[in-house]
Protein backbone atom coordinates (compact mmCIF):
# COMPACT_ATOMS: atom_id res chain seq x y z
CA UNK A 1 0.00 0.00 0.00
CA UNK A 2 1.31 3.42 -0.89
CA UNK A 3 0.07 6.89 -1.57
CA UNK A 4 1.64 9.14 -4.16
CA UNK A 5 2.44 12.51 -2.65
CA UNK A 6 3.14 15.79 -4.36
CA UNK A 7 4.57 18.87 -2.70
CA UNK A 8 3.56 19.66 0.88
CA UNK A 9 3.52 22.92 2.70
CA UNK A 10 5.44 23.48 5.92
CA UNK A 11 3.56 22.85 9.17
CA UNK A 12 1.22 25.54 10.35
CA UNK A 13 0.44 26.33 13.97
CA UNK A 14 -2.62 24.79 15.57
CA UNK A 15 -5.92 26.46 14.97
CA UNK A 16 -7.05 28.67 17.88
CA UNK A 17 -10.39 26.87 17.85
CA UNK A 18 -10.35 24.19 20.54
CA UNK A 19 -10.63 20.66 19.24
CA UNK A 20 -9.30 21.55 15.80
CA UNK A 21 -5.71 21.10 14.69
CA UNK A 22 -5.16 21.14 10.95
CA UNK A 23 -1.92 20.99 9.02
CA UNK A 24 -3.31 21.77 5.54
CA UNK A 25 -1.57 20.38 2.54
CA UNK A 26 -1.36 22.73 -0.44
CA UNK A 27 -0.51 19.89 -2.75
CA UNK A 28 -2.89 17.12 -3.62
CA UNK A 29 -2.75 13.52 -2.52
CA UNK A 30 -3.48 11.36 -5.49
CA UNK A 31 -6.16 8.73 -4.99
CA UNK A 32 -6.34 6.93 -8.30
CA UNK A 33 -7.76 9.46 -10.71
CA UNK A 34 -9.30 11.64 -7.99
CA UNK A 35 -7.42 14.45 -6.26
CA UNK A 36 -8.27 15.01 -2.57
CA UNK A 37 -7.56 18.25 -0.75
CA UNK A 38 -6.77 17.87 2.92
CA UNK A 39 -8.73 19.93 5.43
CA UNK A 40 -8.67 20.30 9.20
CA UNK A 41 -10.66 17.74 11.16
CA UNK A 42 -12.09 17.53 14.67
CA UNK A 43 -10.28 15.43 17.23
CA UNK A 44 -7.28 15.25 14.92
CA UNK A 45 -4.25 13.25 15.90
CA UNK A 46 -1.27 15.20 17.16
CA UNK A 47 1.45 16.32 14.75
CA UNK A 48 3.97 13.99 16.39
CA UNK A 49 1.62 11.03 15.95
CA UNK A 50 0.88 12.13 12.41
CA UNK A 51 4.61 12.24 11.69
CA UNK A 52 5.00 8.66 12.92
CA UNK A 53 2.08 7.49 10.81
CA UNK A 54 3.34 9.32 7.75
CA UNK A 55 6.80 7.80 8.14
CA UNK A 56 5.37 4.31 8.09
CA UNK A 57 2.85 4.97 5.34
CA UNK A 58 4.85 7.42 3.22
CA UNK A 59 2.12 10.01 3.59
CA UNK A 60 2.45 13.75 3.73
CA UNK A 61 2.44 15.54 7.09
CA UNK A 62 -1.30 15.81 7.14
CA UNK A 63 -3.84 14.57 9.65
CA UNK A 64 -6.64 14.41 7.11
CA UNK A 65 -8.26 10.94 7.24
CA UNK A 66 -9.18 11.21 3.58
CA UNK A 67 -5.49 11.42 2.64
CA UNK A 68 -5.17 7.66 2.48
CA UNK A 69 -7.55 5.67 0.27
CA UNK A 70 -7.46 2.68 2.62
CA UNK A 71 -8.58 4.66 5.66
CA UNK A 72 -5.65 3.36 7.68
CA UNK A 73 -5.26 6.64 9.53
CA UNK A 74 -8.78 6.29 10.82
CA UNK A 75 -7.88 2.91 12.27
CA UNK A 76 -4.58 4.11 13.71
CA UNK A 77 -6.21 7.17 15.27
CA UNK A 78 -7.98 5.05 17.87
CA UNK A 79 -4.58 3.72 18.93
CA UNK A 80 -3.01 7.19 19.10
CA UNK A 81 -5.66 9.12 20.99
CA UNK A 82 -5.85 8.62 24.78
CA UNK A 83 -8.53 6.17 25.92
CA UNK A 84 -11.90 7.53 26.87
CA UNK A 85 -12.09 8.25 30.56
CA UNK A 86 -14.80 6.53 32.60
CA UNK A 87 -17.76 8.52 33.78
CA UNK A 88 -16.88 10.42 36.97
CA UNK A 89 -20.32 9.79 38.49
CA UNK A 90 -18.99 6.96 40.64
CA UNK A 91 -16.33 9.23 42.06
CA UNK A 92 -18.20 12.53 42.40
CA UNK A 93 -20.82 11.14 44.76
CA UNK A 94 -23.83 11.62 42.46
CA UNK A 95 -26.59 9.30 43.77
CA UNK A 96 -27.27 7.65 40.41
CA UNK A 97 -29.21 4.69 41.81
CA UNK A 98 -31.60 6.96 43.70
CA UNK A 99 -32.17 9.04 40.55
CA UNK A 100 -32.90 5.84 38.61
CA UNK A 101 -35.38 4.59 41.19
CA UNK A 102 -37.27 7.89 41.09
CA UNK A 103 -37.16 7.88 37.29
CA UNK A 104 -38.61 4.37 37.07
CA UNK A 105 -41.43 5.38 39.41
CA UNK A 106 -42.27 8.37 37.21
CA UNK A 107 -42.23 6.15 34.14
CA UNK A 108 -44.68 3.73 35.77
CA UNK A 109 -47.00 6.62 36.63
CA UNK A 110 -46.85 7.90 33.05
CA UNK A 111 -47.48 4.47 31.55
CA UNK A 112 -50.39 3.87 33.93
CA UNK A 113 -52.12 6.82 32.20
CA UNK A 114 -51.30 5.48 28.74
CA UNK A 115 -49.25 8.58 27.98
CA UNK A 116 -46.22 8.64 25.70
CA UNK A 117 -42.92 10.29 26.58
CA UNK A 118 -43.54 12.83 23.85
CA UNK A 119 -46.95 13.69 25.31
CA UNK A 120 -45.48 14.08 28.79
CA UNK A 121 -42.81 16.35 27.33
CA UNK A 122 -45.46 18.62 25.82
CA UNK A 123 -47.09 18.88 29.23
CA UNK A 124 -43.98 20.38 30.81
CA UNK A 125 -42.81 22.26 27.70
CA UNK A 126 -39.90 19.88 27.21
CA UNK A 127 -38.75 17.36 24.64
CA UNK A 128 -39.33 13.63 24.58
CA UNK A 129 -35.59 13.25 25.12
CA UNK A 130 -35.72 15.15 28.41
CA UNK A 131 -38.50 12.91 29.73
CA UNK A 132 -36.45 9.86 28.76
CA UNK A 133 -33.35 11.20 30.52
CA UNK A 134 -35.36 11.94 33.67
CA UNK A 135 -36.87 8.45 33.69
CA UNK A 136 -33.44 6.87 33.16
CA UNK A 137 -31.97 8.85 36.06
CA UNK A 138 -29.51 10.72 33.85
CA UNK A 139 -30.79 14.13 34.93
CA UNK A 140 -32.83 15.36 37.87
CA UNK A 141 -36.34 16.75 37.74
CA UNK A 142 -37.29 20.21 38.97
CA UNK A 143 -40.09 20.58 41.50
CA UNK A 144 -42.12 22.71 39.09
CA UNK A 145 -41.86 20.01 36.42
CA UNK A 146 -42.78 17.32 38.95
CA UNK A 147 -45.92 19.25 39.95
CA UNK A 148 -46.99 19.34 36.29
CA UNK A 149 -46.20 15.66 35.83
CA UNK A 150 -48.28 14.67 38.84
CA UNK A 151 -51.18 16.68 37.45
CA UNK A 152 -50.84 14.96 34.07
CA UNK A 153 -50.55 11.52 35.70
CA UNK A 154 -53.62 12.19 37.89
CA UNK A 155 -51.73 11.69 41.16
CA UNK A 156 -54.09 13.45 43.56
CA UNK A 157 -53.45 11.67 46.87
CA UNK A 158 -51.68 14.22 49.13
CA UNK A 159 -49.54 11.58 50.84
CA UNK A 160 -48.29 10.25 47.50
CA UNK A 161 -47.58 13.70 46.11
CA UNK A 162 -45.68 14.77 49.20
CA UNK A 163 -43.59 11.58 49.20
CA UNK A 164 -42.51 12.16 45.59
CA UNK A 165 -41.80 15.84 46.22
CA UNK A 166 -39.70 14.97 49.24
CA UNK A 167 -37.77 12.46 47.13
CA UNK A 168 -36.98 15.19 44.58
CA UNK A 169 -35.91 17.63 47.30
CA UNK A 170 -33.56 15.06 48.85
CA UNK A 171 -31.95 14.57 45.45
CA UNK A 172 -31.67 18.25 44.54
CA UNK A 173 -30.65 19.84 47.84
CA UNK A 174 -27.30 19.37 49.63
CA UNK A 175 -27.62 16.90 52.51
CA UNK A 176 -25.66 16.68 55.76
CA UNK A 177 -23.21 14.26 54.09
CA UNK A 178 -22.63 16.56 51.08
CA UNK A 179 -19.01 17.40 52.00
CA UNK A 180 -18.15 13.70 52.28
CA UNK A 181 -19.85 12.55 49.08
CA UNK A 182 -16.60 12.02 47.14
CA UNK A 183 -15.34 9.69 49.87
CA UNK A 184 -18.62 7.82 50.21
CA UNK A 185 -19.25 7.33 46.49
CA UNK A 186 -22.52 7.49 44.58
CA UNK A 187 -23.87 4.14 45.76
CA UNK A 188 -23.66 4.94 49.47
CA UNK A 189 -25.03 8.44 48.83
CA UNK A 190 -28.01 6.81 47.10
CA UNK A 191 -28.51 4.55 50.08
CA UNK A 192 -28.39 7.48 52.51
CA UNK A 193 -31.14 9.23 50.57
CA UNK A 194 -33.33 6.13 50.43
CA UNK A 195 -32.66 5.45 54.12
CA UNK A 196 -33.76 8.96 55.08
CA UNK A 197 -37.00 8.49 53.11
CA UNK A 198 -37.78 5.02 54.45
CA UNK A 199 -40.74 4.19 56.61
CA UNK A 200 -39.24 0.90 57.84
CA UNK A 201 -35.64 -0.34 57.79
CA UNK A 202 -34.93 -4.04 58.15
CA UNK A 203 -31.30 -5.06 58.28
CA UNK A 204 -29.35 -8.30 58.60
CA UNK A 205 -25.61 -8.43 59.22
CA UNK A 206 -23.67 -11.64 58.66
CA UNK A 207 -20.94 -11.36 61.29
CA UNK A 208 -20.93 -7.86 62.77
CA UNK A 209 -23.33 -5.69 64.71
CA UNK A 210 -25.51 -3.80 62.18
CA UNK A 211 -23.96 -0.49 61.16
CA UNK A 212 -26.78 1.69 62.50
CA UNK A 213 -26.27 0.21 65.97
CA UNK A 214 -22.47 0.40 66.21
CA UNK A 215 -20.50 2.50 68.67
CA UNK A 216 -17.77 4.80 67.28
CA UNK A 217 -14.95 2.49 68.43
CA UNK A 218 -16.63 -0.63 67.04
CA UNK A 219 -17.43 1.14 63.75
CA UNK A 220 -13.82 2.26 63.39
CA UNK A 221 -12.58 -1.30 63.91
CA UNK A 222 -14.95 -2.63 61.24
CA UNK A 223 -14.11 0.09 58.73
CA UNK A 224 -10.36 -0.44 59.25
CA UNK A 225 -10.78 -3.98 57.92
CA UNK A 226 -11.36 -2.49 54.47
CA UNK A 227 -9.80 0.98 54.43
CA UNK A 228 -6.33 2.13 55.43
CA UNK A 229 -6.32 5.91 54.96
CA UNK A 230 -6.79 7.51 58.39
CA UNK A 231 -8.64 10.55 57.06
CA UNK A 232 -11.07 8.42 55.09
CA UNK A 233 -11.66 6.14 58.05
CA UNK A 234 -12.44 9.10 60.31
CA UNK A 235 -14.88 10.57 57.77
CA UNK A 236 -16.66 7.25 57.29
CA UNK A 237 -16.98 6.76 61.03
CA UNK A 238 -18.39 10.28 61.37
CA UNK A 239 -20.95 9.62 58.64
CA UNK A 240 -22.01 6.34 60.24
CA UNK A 241 -22.52 8.00 63.61
CA UNK A 242 -24.56 10.80 62.06
CA UNK A 243 -26.68 8.22 60.24
CA UNK A 244 -27.35 6.58 63.58
CA UNK A 245 -28.32 9.89 65.14
CA UNK A 246 -30.70 10.72 62.30
CA UNK A 247 -32.43 7.34 62.46
CA UNK A 248 -32.66 6.82 66.22
CA UNK A 249 -33.75 10.29 67.29
CA UNK A 250 -37.37 9.92 66.14
CA UNK A 251 -40.13 7.34 65.98
CA UNK A 252 -39.74 6.96 62.22
CA UNK A 253 -38.29 5.19 60.45
CA UNK A 254 -38.73 2.03 62.46
CA UNK A 255 -35.57 -0.09 62.63
CA UNK A 256 -35.74 -3.87 62.80
CA UNK A 257 -32.28 -5.45 63.11
CA UNK A 258 -31.14 -9.06 63.18
CA UNK A 259 -27.73 -9.74 64.74
CA UNK A 260 -25.94 -13.08 64.66
CA UNK A 261 -25.07 -14.45 68.08
CA UNK A 262 -21.52 -15.03 66.85
CA UNK A 263 -21.09 -11.26 66.50
CA UNK A 264 -21.82 -10.92 70.22
CA UNK A 265 -19.63 -13.85 71.24
CA UNK A 266 -16.46 -12.75 69.48
CA UNK A 267 -14.40 -10.05 71.17
CA UNK A 268 -13.41 -8.94 67.66
CA UNK A 269 -12.26 -5.37 68.34
CA UNK A 270 -11.14 -6.17 71.88
CA UNK A 271 -13.02 -6.85 75.11
CA UNK A 272 -13.28 -3.20 76.12
CA UNK A 273 -14.77 -2.14 72.78
CA UNK A 274 -17.09 -5.15 72.69
CA UNK A 275 -18.35 -4.53 76.20
CA UNK A 276 -19.10 -0.93 75.30
CA UNK A 277 -20.90 -2.13 72.17
CA UNK A 278 -23.12 -4.58 74.02
CA UNK A 279 -24.00 -1.94 76.61
CA UNK A 280 -25.07 0.35 73.80
CA UNK A 281 -27.28 -2.40 72.34
CA UNK A 282 -28.93 -2.82 75.74
CA UNK A 283 -29.76 0.90 75.74
CA UNK A 284 -31.17 1.16 72.21
CA UNK A 285 -33.21 -2.05 72.52
CA UNK A 286 -35.56 -0.11 74.82
CA UNK A 287 -36.32 2.50 72.16
CA UNK A 288 -39.86 2.23 70.75
CA UNK A 289 -38.54 2.60 67.19
CA UNK A 290 -36.04 -0.29 67.47
CA UNK A 291 -36.64 -4.04 67.37
CA UNK A 292 -33.53 -6.16 67.93
CA UNK A 293 -33.44 -9.94 67.56
CA UNK A 294 -30.52 -12.33 68.09
CA UNK A 295 -30.04 -15.18 65.62
CA UNK A 296 -28.45 -18.55 66.48
CA UNK A 297 -24.86 -18.62 65.29
CA UNK A 298 -24.58 -19.29 61.56
CA UNK A 299 -28.32 -19.22 60.91
CA UNK A 300 -27.92 -17.13 57.77
CA UNK A 301 -25.22 -19.38 56.35
CA UNK A 302 -27.36 -22.47 56.81
CA UNK A 303 -30.05 -20.79 54.71
CA UNK A 304 -27.57 -19.86 52.01
CA UNK A 305 -27.59 -16.16 52.86
CA UNK A 306 -23.98 -15.13 52.48
CA UNK A 307 -24.24 -11.34 52.23
CA UNK A 308 -25.48 -8.66 54.56
CA UNK A 309 -28.50 -6.79 53.25
CA UNK A 310 -31.06 -4.18 54.21
CA UNK A 311 -34.66 -3.71 53.09
CA UNK A 312 -36.03 -0.18 52.91
CA UNK A 313 -39.79 0.28 52.75
CA UNK A 314 -40.60 3.63 51.17
CA UNK A 315 -43.63 5.83 51.73
CA UNK A 316 -44.29 6.09 47.98
CA UNK A 317 -47.34 4.05 46.98
CA UNK A 318 -46.68 1.20 44.53
CA UNK A 319 -42.90 1.44 45.02
CA UNK A 320 -41.52 -1.95 45.93
CA UNK A 321 -39.27 -2.42 48.93
CA UNK A 322 -35.72 -1.45 47.99
CA UNK A 323 -33.13 -4.10 48.83
CA UNK A 324 -29.53 -2.98 49.40
CA UNK A 325 -26.95 -5.77 49.23
CA UNK A 326 -23.39 -5.11 50.31
CA UNK A 327 -20.49 -6.41 48.20
CA UNK A 328 -16.74 -5.91 48.16
CA UNK A 329 -17.25 -3.86 45.00
CA UNK A 330 -20.27 -1.76 44.23
CA UNK A 331 -23.37 -2.62 46.28
CA UNK A 332 -26.53 -3.79 44.55
CA UNK A 333 -29.94 -2.09 44.60
CA UNK A 334 -33.08 -4.13 43.88
CA UNK A 335 -36.26 -2.07 43.53
CA UNK A 336 -38.64 -4.37 41.65
CA UNK A 337 -41.07 -6.73 43.33
CA UNK A 338 -39.68 -9.79 41.54
CA UNK A 339 -36.13 -9.00 42.62
CA UNK A 340 -36.84 -7.92 46.20
CA UNK A 341 -39.39 -10.61 47.20
CA UNK A 342 -36.81 -13.38 47.83
CA UNK A 343 -34.94 -11.14 50.27
CA UNK A 344 -38.12 -10.10 52.04
CA UNK A 345 -39.03 -13.77 52.45
CA UNK A 346 -35.52 -14.59 53.68
CA UNK A 347 -35.72 -11.79 56.25
CA UNK A 348 -39.04 -13.11 57.55
CA UNK A 349 -37.68 -16.64 57.82
CA UNK A 350 -34.65 -15.41 59.73
CA UNK A 351 -36.88 -13.44 62.08
CA UNK A 352 -38.88 -16.58 62.85
CA UNK A 353 -35.70 -18.49 63.64
CA UNK A 354 -34.28 -15.68 65.81
CA UNK A 355 -35.20 -15.17 69.42
CA UNK A 356 -38.11 -12.87 70.21
CA UNK A 357 -37.35 -9.18 70.84
CA UNK A 358 -38.43 -9.71 74.46
CA UNK A 359 -35.60 -12.24 74.86
CA UNK A 360 -32.91 -9.95 73.44
CA UNK A 361 -31.98 -8.38 76.78
CA UNK A 362 -31.22 -11.80 78.27
CA UNK A 363 -29.01 -12.63 75.26
CA UNK A 364 -27.10 -9.38 75.71
CA UNK A 365 -26.64 -10.01 79.42
CA UNK A 366 -25.22 -13.48 78.64
CA UNK A 367 -22.82 -11.93 76.13
CA UNK A 368 -21.61 -9.47 78.78
CA UNK A 369 -21.15 -12.28 81.28
CA UNK A 370 -19.01 -14.23 78.80
CA UNK A 371 -16.72 -11.23 78.43
CA UNK A 372 -16.15 -11.23 82.18
CA UNK A 373 -15.69 -8.28 84.48
CA UNK A 374 -13.83 -5.22 83.19
XYZ file of C-alpha atoms in Angstrom:
374
model
C 0.000 0.000 0.000
C 1.311 3.424 -0.885
C 0.069 6.886 -1.572
C 1.644 9.143 -4.157
C 2.445 12.511 -2.654
C 3.143 15.786 -4.356
C 4.569 18.868 -2.700
C 3.562 19.664 0.879
C 3.522 22.923 2.698
C 5.437 23.475 5.922
C 3.563 22.852 9.166
C 1.216 25.542 10.353
C 0.436 26.330 13.972
C -2.619 24.790 15.570
C -5.922 26.464 14.973
C -7.047 28.667 17.881
C -10.385 26.871 17.851
C -10.350 24.193 20.544
C -10.635 20.664 19.241
C -9.303 21.549 15.795
C -5.707 21.095 14.691
C -5.161 21.135 10.954
C -1.923 20.987 9.023
C -3.308 21.768 5.539
C -1.570 20.384 2.538
C -1.362 22.734 -0.442
C -0.506 19.894 -2.753
C -2.889 17.120 -3.616
C -2.754 13.521 -2.520
C -3.478 11.364 -5.488
C -6.158 8.732 -4.990
C -6.339 6.927 -8.297
C -7.763 9.455 -10.713
C -9.298 11.639 -7.988
C -7.424 14.445 -6.263
C -8.270 15.007 -2.573
C -7.563 18.252 -0.751
C -6.774 17.872 2.920
C -8.735 19.930 5.432
C -8.666 20.305 9.201
C -10.655 17.741 11.158
C -12.086 17.527 14.669
C -10.279 15.427 17.231
C -7.283 15.250 14.919
C -4.249 13.247 15.897
C -1.271 15.203 17.165
C 1.450 16.324 14.754
C 3.968 13.987 16.385
C 1.615 11.034 15.954
C 0.884 12.130 12.405
C 4.613 12.240 11.687
C 5.001 8.664 12.917
C 2.079 7.489 10.807
C 3.342 9.318 7.755
C 6.797 7.797 8.142
C 5.369 4.308 8.093
C 2.846 4.971 5.345
C 4.854 7.417 3.220
C 2.124 10.006 3.590
C 2.450 13.754 3.733
C 2.441 15.537 7.090
C -1.302 15.807 7.137
C -3.844 14.566 9.654
C -6.635 14.412 7.106
C -8.264 10.942 7.237
C -9.177 11.213 3.583
C -5.491 11.419 2.639
C -5.175 7.662 2.483
C -7.552 5.675 0.273
C -7.461 2.679 2.624
C -8.583 4.656 5.664
C -5.645 3.356 7.678
C -5.256 6.639 9.533
C -8.783 6.285 10.821
C -7.877 2.912 12.269
C -4.580 4.113 13.709
C -6.212 7.168 15.274
C -7.983 5.053 17.868
C -4.581 3.717 18.931
C -3.012 7.191 19.096
C -5.656 9.120 20.992
C -5.846 8.622 24.777
C -8.532 6.170 25.924
C -11.903 7.527 26.870
C -12.086 8.248 30.562
C -14.804 6.528 32.601
C -17.758 8.515 33.780
C -16.880 10.416 36.967
C -20.318 9.793 38.488
C -18.994 6.958 40.636
C -16.330 9.229 42.065
C -18.198 12.527 42.397
C -20.822 11.136 44.758
C -23.835 11.620 42.465
C -26.590 9.303 43.769
C -27.272 7.649 40.412
C -29.206 4.687 41.806
C -31.601 6.965 43.701
C -32.169 9.036 40.545
C -32.895 5.839 38.609
C -35.379 4.587 41.187
C -37.272 7.886 41.094
C -37.159 7.878 37.290
C -38.613 4.373 37.072
C -41.432 5.376 39.413
C -42.270 8.373 37.215
C -42.231 6.149 34.141
C -44.677 3.727 35.773
C -46.995 6.616 36.631
C -46.847 7.897 33.052
C -47.478 4.466 31.554
C -50.386 3.868 33.926
C -52.116 6.818 32.205
C -51.298 5.485 28.743
C -49.250 8.580 27.977
C -46.216 8.643 25.696
C -42.923 10.289 26.579
C -43.537 12.834 23.847
C -46.949 13.692 25.308
C -45.480 14.082 28.786
C -42.807 16.351 27.326
C -45.456 18.623 25.821
C -47.088 18.884 29.228
C -43.976 20.383 30.813
C -42.813 22.259 27.699
C -39.903 19.878 27.206
C -38.751 17.363 24.645
C -39.333 13.628 24.585
C -35.593 13.251 25.121
C -35.723 15.151 28.413
C -38.500 12.905 29.727
C -36.451 9.855 28.759
C -33.347 11.197 30.517
C -35.362 11.943 33.671
C -36.870 8.455 33.686
C -33.442 6.872 33.160
C -31.972 8.850 36.061
C -29.511 10.716 33.854
C -30.794 14.127 34.933
C -32.827 15.362 37.866
C -36.341 16.750 37.741
C -37.286 20.214 38.973
C -40.087 20.577 41.499
C -42.116 22.713 39.094
C -41.856 20.006 36.425
C -42.782 17.320 38.953
C -45.924 19.254 39.951
C -46.985 19.344 36.295
C -46.199 15.661 35.835
C -48.279 14.674 38.842
C -51.180 16.679 37.452
C -50.842 14.961 34.074
C -50.548 11.520 35.699
C -53.622 12.190 37.889
C -51.728 11.688 41.161
C -54.093 13.447 43.559
C -53.448 11.666 46.871
C -51.677 14.224 49.131
C -49.537 11.580 50.845
C -48.287 10.251 47.503
C -47.578 13.696 46.109
C -45.677 14.769 49.204
C -43.590 11.581 49.199
C -42.508 12.161 45.594
C -41.802 15.838 46.220
C -39.701 14.971 49.243
C -37.765 12.456 47.133
C -36.983 15.192 44.580
C -35.906 17.626 47.302
C -33.564 15.063 48.846
C -31.948 14.573 45.452
C -31.674 18.246 44.539
C -30.647 19.842 47.841
C -27.298 19.374 49.634
C -27.619 16.896 52.514
C -25.656 16.683 55.758
C -23.212 14.265 54.086
C -22.626 16.564 51.076
C -19.013 17.403 51.998
C -18.148 13.702 52.277
C -19.850 12.553 49.075
C -16.605 12.020 47.142
C -15.339 9.692 49.867
C -18.617 7.818 50.208
C -19.251 7.332 46.487
C -22.516 7.494 44.582
C -23.874 4.136 45.761
C -23.665 4.940 49.468
C -25.026 8.438 48.829
C -28.008 6.809 47.104
C -28.510 4.554 50.084
C -28.389 7.479 52.513
C -31.140 9.232 50.572
C -33.335 6.127 50.432
C -32.658 5.448 54.117
C -33.759 8.964 55.085
C -37.001 8.492 53.113
C -37.782 5.017 54.451
C -40.742 4.186 56.613
C -39.242 0.904 57.838
C -35.640 -0.338 57.785
C -34.931 -4.043 58.154
C -31.297 -5.058 58.282
C -29.353 -8.300 58.598
C -25.610 -8.432 59.218
C -23.671 -11.638 58.661
C -20.937 -11.365 61.286
C -20.933 -7.858 62.770
C -23.327 -5.689 64.709
C -25.512 -3.804 62.181
C -23.964 -0.488 61.156
C -26.779 1.688 62.499
C -26.268 0.211 65.972
C -22.467 0.399 66.211
C -20.496 2.500 68.667
C -17.767 4.797 67.284
C -14.954 2.493 68.431
C -16.629 -0.625 67.039
C -17.432 1.143 63.745
C -13.820 2.262 63.387
C -12.576 -1.295 63.908
C -14.951 -2.634 61.244
C -14.108 0.094 58.733
C -10.363 -0.441 59.254
C -10.783 -3.982 57.919
C -11.355 -2.487 54.468
C -9.795 0.982 54.426
C -6.330 2.131 55.426
C -6.317 5.910 54.963
C -6.789 7.509 58.387
C -8.640 10.548 57.064
C -11.073 8.423 55.086
C -11.664 6.138 58.054
C -12.443 9.104 60.308
C -14.876 10.569 57.770
C -16.663 7.247 57.285
C -16.983 6.758 61.033
C -18.390 10.278 61.373
C -20.951 9.618 58.638
C -22.013 6.340 60.245
C -22.517 7.995 63.612
C -24.557 10.803 62.056
C -26.683 8.221 60.244
C -27.347 6.577 63.575
C -28.320 9.890 65.143
C -30.696 10.722 62.300
C -32.430 7.341 62.460
C -32.658 6.822 66.220
C -33.751 10.294 67.293
C -37.369 9.917 66.144
C -40.132 7.336 65.978
C -39.741 6.958 62.220
C -38.288 5.187 60.449
C -38.726 2.034 62.456
C -35.574 -0.087 62.631
C -35.743 -3.874 62.801
C -32.279 -5.445 63.113
C -31.141 -9.063 63.185
C -27.732 -9.741 64.740
C -25.944 -13.079 64.661
C -25.069 -14.451 68.076
C -21.516 -15.032 66.850
C -21.088 -11.258 66.505
C -21.822 -10.916 70.221
C -19.630 -13.849 71.245
C -16.462 -12.749 69.476
C -14.402 -10.054 71.166
C -13.414 -8.945 67.665
C -12.263 -5.368 68.342
C -11.140 -6.169 71.885
C -13.016 -6.846 75.109
C -13.285 -3.202 76.119
C -14.769 -2.136 72.785
C -17.089 -5.149 72.691
C -18.349 -4.527 76.199
C -19.102 -0.929 75.300
C -20.898 -2.129 72.166
C -23.117 -4.579 74.022
C -23.995 -1.941 76.614
C -25.072 0.351 73.796
C -27.276 -2.399 72.336
C -28.928 -2.818 75.740
C -29.760 0.895 75.736
C -31.175 1.161 72.212
C -33.210 -2.048 72.516
C -35.558 -0.111 74.815
C -36.321 2.501 72.162
C -39.860 2.234 70.754
C -38.544 2.596 67.192
C -36.038 -0.287 67.467
C -36.635 -4.040 67.366
C -33.529 -6.155 67.934
C -33.437 -9.939 67.565
C -30.520 -12.329 68.095
C -30.039 -15.176 65.618
C -28.453 -18.548 66.475
C -24.857 -18.621 65.288
C -24.577 -19.290 61.558
C -28.319 -19.224 60.907
C -27.917 -17.127 57.770
C -25.222 -19.379 56.350
C -27.362 -22.471 56.809
C -30.047 -20.794 54.714
C -27.575 -19.864 52.010
C -27.588 -16.158 52.860
C -23.976 -15.131 52.480
C -24.243 -11.343 52.230
C -25.477 -8.665 54.563
C -28.499 -6.788 53.249
C -31.061 -4.184 54.205
C -34.661 -3.713 53.094
C -36.033 -0.177 52.907
C -39.790 0.276 52.749
C -40.597 3.627 51.172
C -43.631 5.833 51.735
C -44.293 6.087 47.982
C -47.344 4.054 46.982
C -46.678 1.195 44.535
C -42.903 1.441 45.022
C -41.518 -1.954 45.930
C -39.267 -2.421 48.928
C -35.718 -1.447 47.987
C -33.131 -4.104 48.826
C -29.533 -2.977 49.401
C -26.948 -5.767 49.229
C -23.391 -5.113 50.312
C -20.489 -6.409 48.203
C -16.738 -5.914 48.162
C -17.247 -3.863 45.004
C -20.273 -1.763 44.229
C -23.368 -2.616 46.280
C -26.525 -3.793 44.554
C -29.942 -2.093 44.604
C -33.084 -4.131 43.883
C -36.261 -2.065 43.528
C -38.638 -4.365 41.651
C -41.067 -6.733 43.328
C -39.684 -9.786 41.541
C -36.125 -8.999 42.619
C -36.839 -7.916 46.202
C -39.394 -10.607 47.199
C -36.808 -13.379 47.835
C -34.942 -11.138 50.271
C -38.118 -10.101 52.036
C -39.027 -13.769 52.445
C -35.519 -14.591 53.677
C -35.720 -11.790 56.252
C -39.042 -13.106 57.554
C -37.685 -16.645 57.817
C -34.650 -15.415 59.731
C -36.880 -13.441 62.085
C -38.884 -16.581 62.847
C -35.698 -18.493 63.637
C -34.283 -15.682 65.810
C -35.196 -15.167 69.417
C -38.109 -12.866 70.213
C -37.355 -9.182 70.835
C -38.427 -9.705 74.457
C -35.596 -12.242 74.862
C -32.910 -9.947 73.440
C -31.983 -8.383 76.776
C -31.220 -11.801 78.273
C -29.009 -12.628 75.262
C -27.098 -9.377 75.707
C -26.638 -10.013 79.425
C -25.217 -13.476 78.643
C -22.816 -11.931 76.130
C -21.609 -9.474 78.779
C -21.150 -12.283 81.278
C -19.012 -14.233 78.796
C -16.720 -11.233 78.431
C -16.148 -11.232 82.184
C -15.693 -8.278 84.479
C -13.832 -5.216 83.190
